[in-house]
PDB file of C-alpha atoms in Angstrom:
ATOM      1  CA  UNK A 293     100.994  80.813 107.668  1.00 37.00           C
ATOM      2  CA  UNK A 294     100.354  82.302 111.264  1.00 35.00           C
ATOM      3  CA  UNK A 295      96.816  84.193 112.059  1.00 33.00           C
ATOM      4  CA  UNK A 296      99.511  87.320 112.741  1.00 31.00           C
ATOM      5  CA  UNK A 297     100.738  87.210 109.206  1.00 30.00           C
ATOM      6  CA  UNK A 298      97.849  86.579 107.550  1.00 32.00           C
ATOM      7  CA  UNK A 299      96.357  89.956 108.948  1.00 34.00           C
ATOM      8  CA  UNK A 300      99.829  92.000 108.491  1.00 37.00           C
ATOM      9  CA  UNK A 301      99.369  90.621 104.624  1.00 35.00           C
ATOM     10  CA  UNK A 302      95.845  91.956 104.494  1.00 37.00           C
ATOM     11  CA  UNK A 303      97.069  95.061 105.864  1.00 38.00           C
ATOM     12  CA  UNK A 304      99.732  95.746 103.547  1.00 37.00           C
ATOM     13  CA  UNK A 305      97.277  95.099 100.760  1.00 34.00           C
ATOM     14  CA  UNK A 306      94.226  97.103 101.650  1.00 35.00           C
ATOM     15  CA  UNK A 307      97.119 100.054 102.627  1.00 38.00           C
ATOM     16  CA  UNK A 308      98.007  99.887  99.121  1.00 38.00           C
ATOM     17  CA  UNK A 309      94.605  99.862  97.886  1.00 37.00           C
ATOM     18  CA  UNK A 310      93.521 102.877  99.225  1.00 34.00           C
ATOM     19  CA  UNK A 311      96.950 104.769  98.784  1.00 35.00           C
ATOM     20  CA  UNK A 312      96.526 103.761  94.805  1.00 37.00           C
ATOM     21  CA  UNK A 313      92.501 105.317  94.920  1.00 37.00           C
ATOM     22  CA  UNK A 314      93.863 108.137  96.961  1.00 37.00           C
ATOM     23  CA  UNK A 315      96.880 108.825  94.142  1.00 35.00           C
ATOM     24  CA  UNK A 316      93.829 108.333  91.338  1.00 38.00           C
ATOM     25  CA  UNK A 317      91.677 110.973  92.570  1.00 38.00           C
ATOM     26  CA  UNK A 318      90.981 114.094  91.470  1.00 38.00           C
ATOM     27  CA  UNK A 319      92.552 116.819  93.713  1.00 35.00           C
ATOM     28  CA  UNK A 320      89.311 118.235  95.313  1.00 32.00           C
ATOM     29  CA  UNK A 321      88.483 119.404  98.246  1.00 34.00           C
ATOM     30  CA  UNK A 322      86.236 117.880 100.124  1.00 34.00           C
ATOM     31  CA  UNK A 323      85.159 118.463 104.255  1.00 36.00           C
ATOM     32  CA  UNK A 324      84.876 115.129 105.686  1.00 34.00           C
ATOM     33  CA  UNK A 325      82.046 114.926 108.633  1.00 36.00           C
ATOM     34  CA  UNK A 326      83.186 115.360 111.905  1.00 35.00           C
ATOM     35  CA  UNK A 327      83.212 112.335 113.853  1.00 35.00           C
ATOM     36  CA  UNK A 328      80.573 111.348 116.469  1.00 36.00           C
ATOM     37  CA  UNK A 329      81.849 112.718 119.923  1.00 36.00           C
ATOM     38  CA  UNK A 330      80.975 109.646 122.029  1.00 33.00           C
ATOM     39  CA  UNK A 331      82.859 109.285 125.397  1.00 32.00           C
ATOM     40  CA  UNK A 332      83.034 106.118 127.594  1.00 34.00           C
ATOM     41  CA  UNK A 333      82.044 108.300 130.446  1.00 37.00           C
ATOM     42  CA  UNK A 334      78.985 108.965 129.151  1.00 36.00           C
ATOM     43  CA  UNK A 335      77.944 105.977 127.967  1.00 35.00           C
ATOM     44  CA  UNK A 336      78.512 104.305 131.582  1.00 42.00           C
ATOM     45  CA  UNK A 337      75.659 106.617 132.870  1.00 44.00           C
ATOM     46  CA  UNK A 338      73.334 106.783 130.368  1.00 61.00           C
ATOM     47  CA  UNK A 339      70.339 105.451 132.066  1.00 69.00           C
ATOM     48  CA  UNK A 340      69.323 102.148 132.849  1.00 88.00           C
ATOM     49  CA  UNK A 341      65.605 102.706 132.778  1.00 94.00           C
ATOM     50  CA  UNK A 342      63.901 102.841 129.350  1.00 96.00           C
ATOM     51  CA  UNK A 343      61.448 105.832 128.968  1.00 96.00           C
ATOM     52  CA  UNK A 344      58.369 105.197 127.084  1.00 97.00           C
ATOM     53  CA  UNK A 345      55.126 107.285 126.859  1.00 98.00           C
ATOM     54  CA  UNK A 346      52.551 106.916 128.614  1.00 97.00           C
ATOM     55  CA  UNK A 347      49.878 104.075 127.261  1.00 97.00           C
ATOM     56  CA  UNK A 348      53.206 102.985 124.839  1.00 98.00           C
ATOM     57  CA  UNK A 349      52.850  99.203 125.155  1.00 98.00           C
ATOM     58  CA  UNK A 350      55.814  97.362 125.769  1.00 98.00           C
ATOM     59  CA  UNK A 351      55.433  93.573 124.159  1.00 97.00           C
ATOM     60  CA  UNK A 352      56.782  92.109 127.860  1.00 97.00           C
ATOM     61  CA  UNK A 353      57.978  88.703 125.807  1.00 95.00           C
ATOM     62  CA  UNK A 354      55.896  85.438 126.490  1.00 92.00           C
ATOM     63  CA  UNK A 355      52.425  86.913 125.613  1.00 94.00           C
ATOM     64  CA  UNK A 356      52.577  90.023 128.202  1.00 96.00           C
ATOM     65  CA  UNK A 357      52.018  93.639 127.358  1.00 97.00           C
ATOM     66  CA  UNK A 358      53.294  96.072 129.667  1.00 98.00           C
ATOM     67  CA  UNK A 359      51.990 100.089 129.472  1.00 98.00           C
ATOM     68  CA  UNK A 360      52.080 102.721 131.818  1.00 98.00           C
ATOM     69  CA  UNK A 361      50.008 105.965 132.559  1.00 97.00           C
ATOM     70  CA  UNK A 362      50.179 108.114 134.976  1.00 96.00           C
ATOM     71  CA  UNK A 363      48.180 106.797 137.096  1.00 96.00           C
ATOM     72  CA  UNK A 364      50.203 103.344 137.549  1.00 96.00           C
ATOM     73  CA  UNK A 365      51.067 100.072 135.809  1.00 97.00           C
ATOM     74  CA  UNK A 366      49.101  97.988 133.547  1.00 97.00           C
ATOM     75  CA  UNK A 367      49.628  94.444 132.121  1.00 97.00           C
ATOM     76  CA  UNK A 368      47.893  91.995 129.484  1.00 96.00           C
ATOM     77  CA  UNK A 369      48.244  88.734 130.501  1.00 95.00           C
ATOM     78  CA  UNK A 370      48.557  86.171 127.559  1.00 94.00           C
ATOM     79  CA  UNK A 371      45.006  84.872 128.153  1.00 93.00           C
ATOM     80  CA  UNK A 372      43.358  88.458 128.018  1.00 95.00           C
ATOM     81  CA  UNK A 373      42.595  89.278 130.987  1.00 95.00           C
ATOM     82  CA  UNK A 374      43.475  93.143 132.043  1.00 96.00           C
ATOM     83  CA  UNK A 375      45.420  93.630 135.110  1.00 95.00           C
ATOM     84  CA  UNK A 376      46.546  97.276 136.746  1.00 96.00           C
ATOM     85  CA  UNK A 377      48.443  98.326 139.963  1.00 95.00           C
ATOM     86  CA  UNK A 378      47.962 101.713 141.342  1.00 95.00           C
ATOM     87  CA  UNK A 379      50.182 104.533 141.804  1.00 94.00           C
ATOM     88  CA  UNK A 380      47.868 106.869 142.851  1.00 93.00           C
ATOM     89  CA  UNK A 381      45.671 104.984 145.427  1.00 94.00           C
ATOM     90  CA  UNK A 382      47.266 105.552 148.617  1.00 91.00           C
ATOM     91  CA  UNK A 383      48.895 102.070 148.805  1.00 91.00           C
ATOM     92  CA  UNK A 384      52.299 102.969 147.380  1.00 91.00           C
ATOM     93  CA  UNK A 385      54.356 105.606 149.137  1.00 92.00           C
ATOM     94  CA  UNK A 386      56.595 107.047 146.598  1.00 90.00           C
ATOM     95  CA  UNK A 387      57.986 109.311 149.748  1.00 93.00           C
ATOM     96  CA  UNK A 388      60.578 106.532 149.979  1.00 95.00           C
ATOM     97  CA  UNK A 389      62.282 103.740 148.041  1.00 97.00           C
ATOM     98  CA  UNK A 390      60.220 100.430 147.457  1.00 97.00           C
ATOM     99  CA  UNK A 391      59.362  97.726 145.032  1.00 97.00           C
ATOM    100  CA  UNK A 392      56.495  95.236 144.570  1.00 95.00           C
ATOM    101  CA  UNK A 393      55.661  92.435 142.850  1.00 94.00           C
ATOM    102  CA  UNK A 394      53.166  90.411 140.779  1.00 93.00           C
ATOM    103  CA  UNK A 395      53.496  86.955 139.197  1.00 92.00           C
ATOM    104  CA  UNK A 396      51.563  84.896 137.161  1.00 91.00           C
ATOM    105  CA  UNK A 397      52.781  81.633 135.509  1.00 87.00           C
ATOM    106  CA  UNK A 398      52.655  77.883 136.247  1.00 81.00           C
ATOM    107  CA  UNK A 399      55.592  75.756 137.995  1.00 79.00           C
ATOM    108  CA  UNK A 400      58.107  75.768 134.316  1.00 83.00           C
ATOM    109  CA  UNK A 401      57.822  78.936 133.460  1.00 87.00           C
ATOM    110  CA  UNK A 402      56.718  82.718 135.523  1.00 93.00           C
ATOM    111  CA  UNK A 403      56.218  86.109 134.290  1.00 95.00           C
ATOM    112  CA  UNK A 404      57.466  88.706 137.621  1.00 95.00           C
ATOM    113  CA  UNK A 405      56.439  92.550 137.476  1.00 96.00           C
ATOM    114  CA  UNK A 406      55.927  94.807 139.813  1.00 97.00           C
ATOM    115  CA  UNK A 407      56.853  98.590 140.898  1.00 97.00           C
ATOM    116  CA  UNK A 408      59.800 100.521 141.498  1.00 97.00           C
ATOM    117  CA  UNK A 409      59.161 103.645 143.332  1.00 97.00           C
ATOM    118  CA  UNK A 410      60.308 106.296 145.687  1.00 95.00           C
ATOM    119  CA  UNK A 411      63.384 107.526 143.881  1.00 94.00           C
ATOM    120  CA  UNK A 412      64.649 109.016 140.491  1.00 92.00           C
ATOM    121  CA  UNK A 413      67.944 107.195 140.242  1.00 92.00           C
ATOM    122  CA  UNK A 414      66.963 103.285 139.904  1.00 95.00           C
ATOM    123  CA  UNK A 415      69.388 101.623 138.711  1.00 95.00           C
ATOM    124  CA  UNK A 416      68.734  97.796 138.657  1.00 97.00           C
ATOM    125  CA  UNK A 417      65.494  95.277 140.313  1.00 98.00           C
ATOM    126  CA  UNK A 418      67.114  91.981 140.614  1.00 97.00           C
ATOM    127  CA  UNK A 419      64.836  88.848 141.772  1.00 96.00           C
ATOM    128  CA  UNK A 420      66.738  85.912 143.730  1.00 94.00           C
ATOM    129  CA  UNK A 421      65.411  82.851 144.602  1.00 90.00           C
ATOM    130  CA  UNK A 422      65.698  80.219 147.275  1.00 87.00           C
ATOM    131  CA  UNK A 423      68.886  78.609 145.250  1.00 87.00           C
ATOM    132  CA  UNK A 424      70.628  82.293 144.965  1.00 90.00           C
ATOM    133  CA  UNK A 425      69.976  82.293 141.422  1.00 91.00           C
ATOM    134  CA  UNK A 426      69.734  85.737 139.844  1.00 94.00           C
ATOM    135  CA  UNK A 427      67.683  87.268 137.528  1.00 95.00           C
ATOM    136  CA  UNK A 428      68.054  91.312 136.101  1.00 96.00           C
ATOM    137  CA  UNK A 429      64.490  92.832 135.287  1.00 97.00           C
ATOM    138  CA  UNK A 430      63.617  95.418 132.361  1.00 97.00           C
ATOM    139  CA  UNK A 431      62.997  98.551 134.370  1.00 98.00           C
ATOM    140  CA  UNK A 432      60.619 100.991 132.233  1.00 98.00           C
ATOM    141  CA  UNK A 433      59.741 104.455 132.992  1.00 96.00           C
ATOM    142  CA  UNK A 434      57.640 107.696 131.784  1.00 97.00           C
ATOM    143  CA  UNK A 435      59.025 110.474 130.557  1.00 96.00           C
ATOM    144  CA  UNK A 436      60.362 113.160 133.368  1.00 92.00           C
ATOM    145  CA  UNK A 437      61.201 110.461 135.904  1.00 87.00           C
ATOM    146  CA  UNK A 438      58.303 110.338 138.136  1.00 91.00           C
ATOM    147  CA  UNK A 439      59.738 108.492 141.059  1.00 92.00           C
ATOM    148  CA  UNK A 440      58.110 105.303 140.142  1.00 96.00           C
ATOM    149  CA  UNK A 441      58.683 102.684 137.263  1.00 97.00           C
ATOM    150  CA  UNK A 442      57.264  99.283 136.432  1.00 98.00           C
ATOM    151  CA  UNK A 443      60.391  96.336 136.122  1.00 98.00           C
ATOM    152  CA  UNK A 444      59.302  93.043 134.561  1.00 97.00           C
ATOM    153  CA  UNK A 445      61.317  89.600 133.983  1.00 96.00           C
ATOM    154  CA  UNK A 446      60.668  85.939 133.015  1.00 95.00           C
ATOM    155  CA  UNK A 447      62.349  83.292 135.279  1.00 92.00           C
ATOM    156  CA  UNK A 448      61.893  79.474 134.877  1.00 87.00           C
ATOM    157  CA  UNK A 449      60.254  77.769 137.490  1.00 77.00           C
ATOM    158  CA  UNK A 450      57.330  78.452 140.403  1.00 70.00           C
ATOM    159  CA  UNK A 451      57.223  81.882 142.279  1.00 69.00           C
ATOM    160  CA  UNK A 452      58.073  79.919 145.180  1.00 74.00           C
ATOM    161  CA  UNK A 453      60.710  81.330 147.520  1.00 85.00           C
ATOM    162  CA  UNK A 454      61.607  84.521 144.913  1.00 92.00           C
ATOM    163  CA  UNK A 455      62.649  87.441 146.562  1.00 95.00           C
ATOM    164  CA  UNK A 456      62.935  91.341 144.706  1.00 97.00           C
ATOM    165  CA  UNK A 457      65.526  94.087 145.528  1.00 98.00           C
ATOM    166  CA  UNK A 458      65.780  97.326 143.779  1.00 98.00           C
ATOM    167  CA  UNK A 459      69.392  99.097 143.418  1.00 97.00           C
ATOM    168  CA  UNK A 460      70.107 103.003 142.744  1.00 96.00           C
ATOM    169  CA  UNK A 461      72.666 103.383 139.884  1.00 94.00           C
ATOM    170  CA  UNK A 462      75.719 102.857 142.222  1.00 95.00           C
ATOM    171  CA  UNK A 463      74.628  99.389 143.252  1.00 96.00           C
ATOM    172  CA  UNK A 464      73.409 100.392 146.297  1.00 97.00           C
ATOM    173  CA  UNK A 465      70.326  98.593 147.813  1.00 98.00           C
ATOM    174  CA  UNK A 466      67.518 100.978 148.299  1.00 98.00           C
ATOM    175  CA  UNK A 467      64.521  98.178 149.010  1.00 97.00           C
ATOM    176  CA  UNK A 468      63.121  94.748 148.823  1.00 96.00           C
ATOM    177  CA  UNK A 469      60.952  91.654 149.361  1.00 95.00           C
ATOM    178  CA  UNK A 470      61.946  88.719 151.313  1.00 92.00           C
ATOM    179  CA  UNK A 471      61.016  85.606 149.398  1.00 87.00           C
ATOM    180  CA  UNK A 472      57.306  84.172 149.693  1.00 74.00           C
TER     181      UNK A 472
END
């Protein structure tokens, strides 16, 4: 028996099924829910940014924490040690699109973060390396879309010759770092 009869049998059966409970029910009225209005439209621009409160911490994967506040990023590296990057100190100029980065790892395996800032409609922080392999960050964000964000991703390997580039929501580049 084909895979397309099999299902048109199952069909025909569970069709019968539920016309035999629908003939053995009492005749009551009942309102049925409406349905969830959900529209591909907008679900393709729901944002790609996830908003979390400020001092929410973010389990990064590998051992790293991630939080923000308002005044910038913060991250808890797997041995304990405290790290933060500044949003508020003069060295970030959120007048204009830019990202940075941080790493920390060891040549198999490297944790990236950094900022996203100067706009309200990021979209995507992809890093590259010397090879032209890609790799998509996590892009997080508090509430009321202050024009900055932290982004975060694992890659295999050294930081060697990675470079970071921050898209808008249309794909369009709107900064980045050359490799180091």
């Amino acid at each position: 028996m084909s895979t397309r009869t099999s299902t048109s049998t199952a069909g025909r059966l569970l069709a019968a099924a539920v016309l035999a409970a629908a003939v053995a029910a009492p005749a009551t009225a009942v309102a049925a829910p409406a349905p969830a209005a959900v529209s591909l439209a907008a679900a393709k621009h729901t944002s790609p940014v996830r908003v979390v409160a400020s001092g929410e911490r973010v389990d990064a994967g590998g051992g790293f924490t991630i939080w923000l506040t308002a005044e910038g990023k913060h991250w808890l590296s797997p041995d304990g040690t405290e790290n933060f990057r500044s949003v508020v100190d003069g060295n970030v100029d959120t007048s204009r699109p830019g990202v940075s980065h941080q790493s920390e790892g060891d040549p198999t395996q490297t944790f990236h973060s950094g900022l996203f800032y100067g706009t309200k409609r990021a979209g995507q922080v992809v890093l590259t390396d010397a090879d032209g392999r890609k790799t998509s960050a996590t892009l997080l964000e508090l509430p009321g879309r202050p024009g900055w964000g932290v982004w975060y991703a694992h890659r295999a390997g050294s930081t060697d010759g990675v470079g970071v580039a921050l898209y808008d929501r249309n794909g369009r580049l709107l900064a980045e770092l050359p490799p180091f």
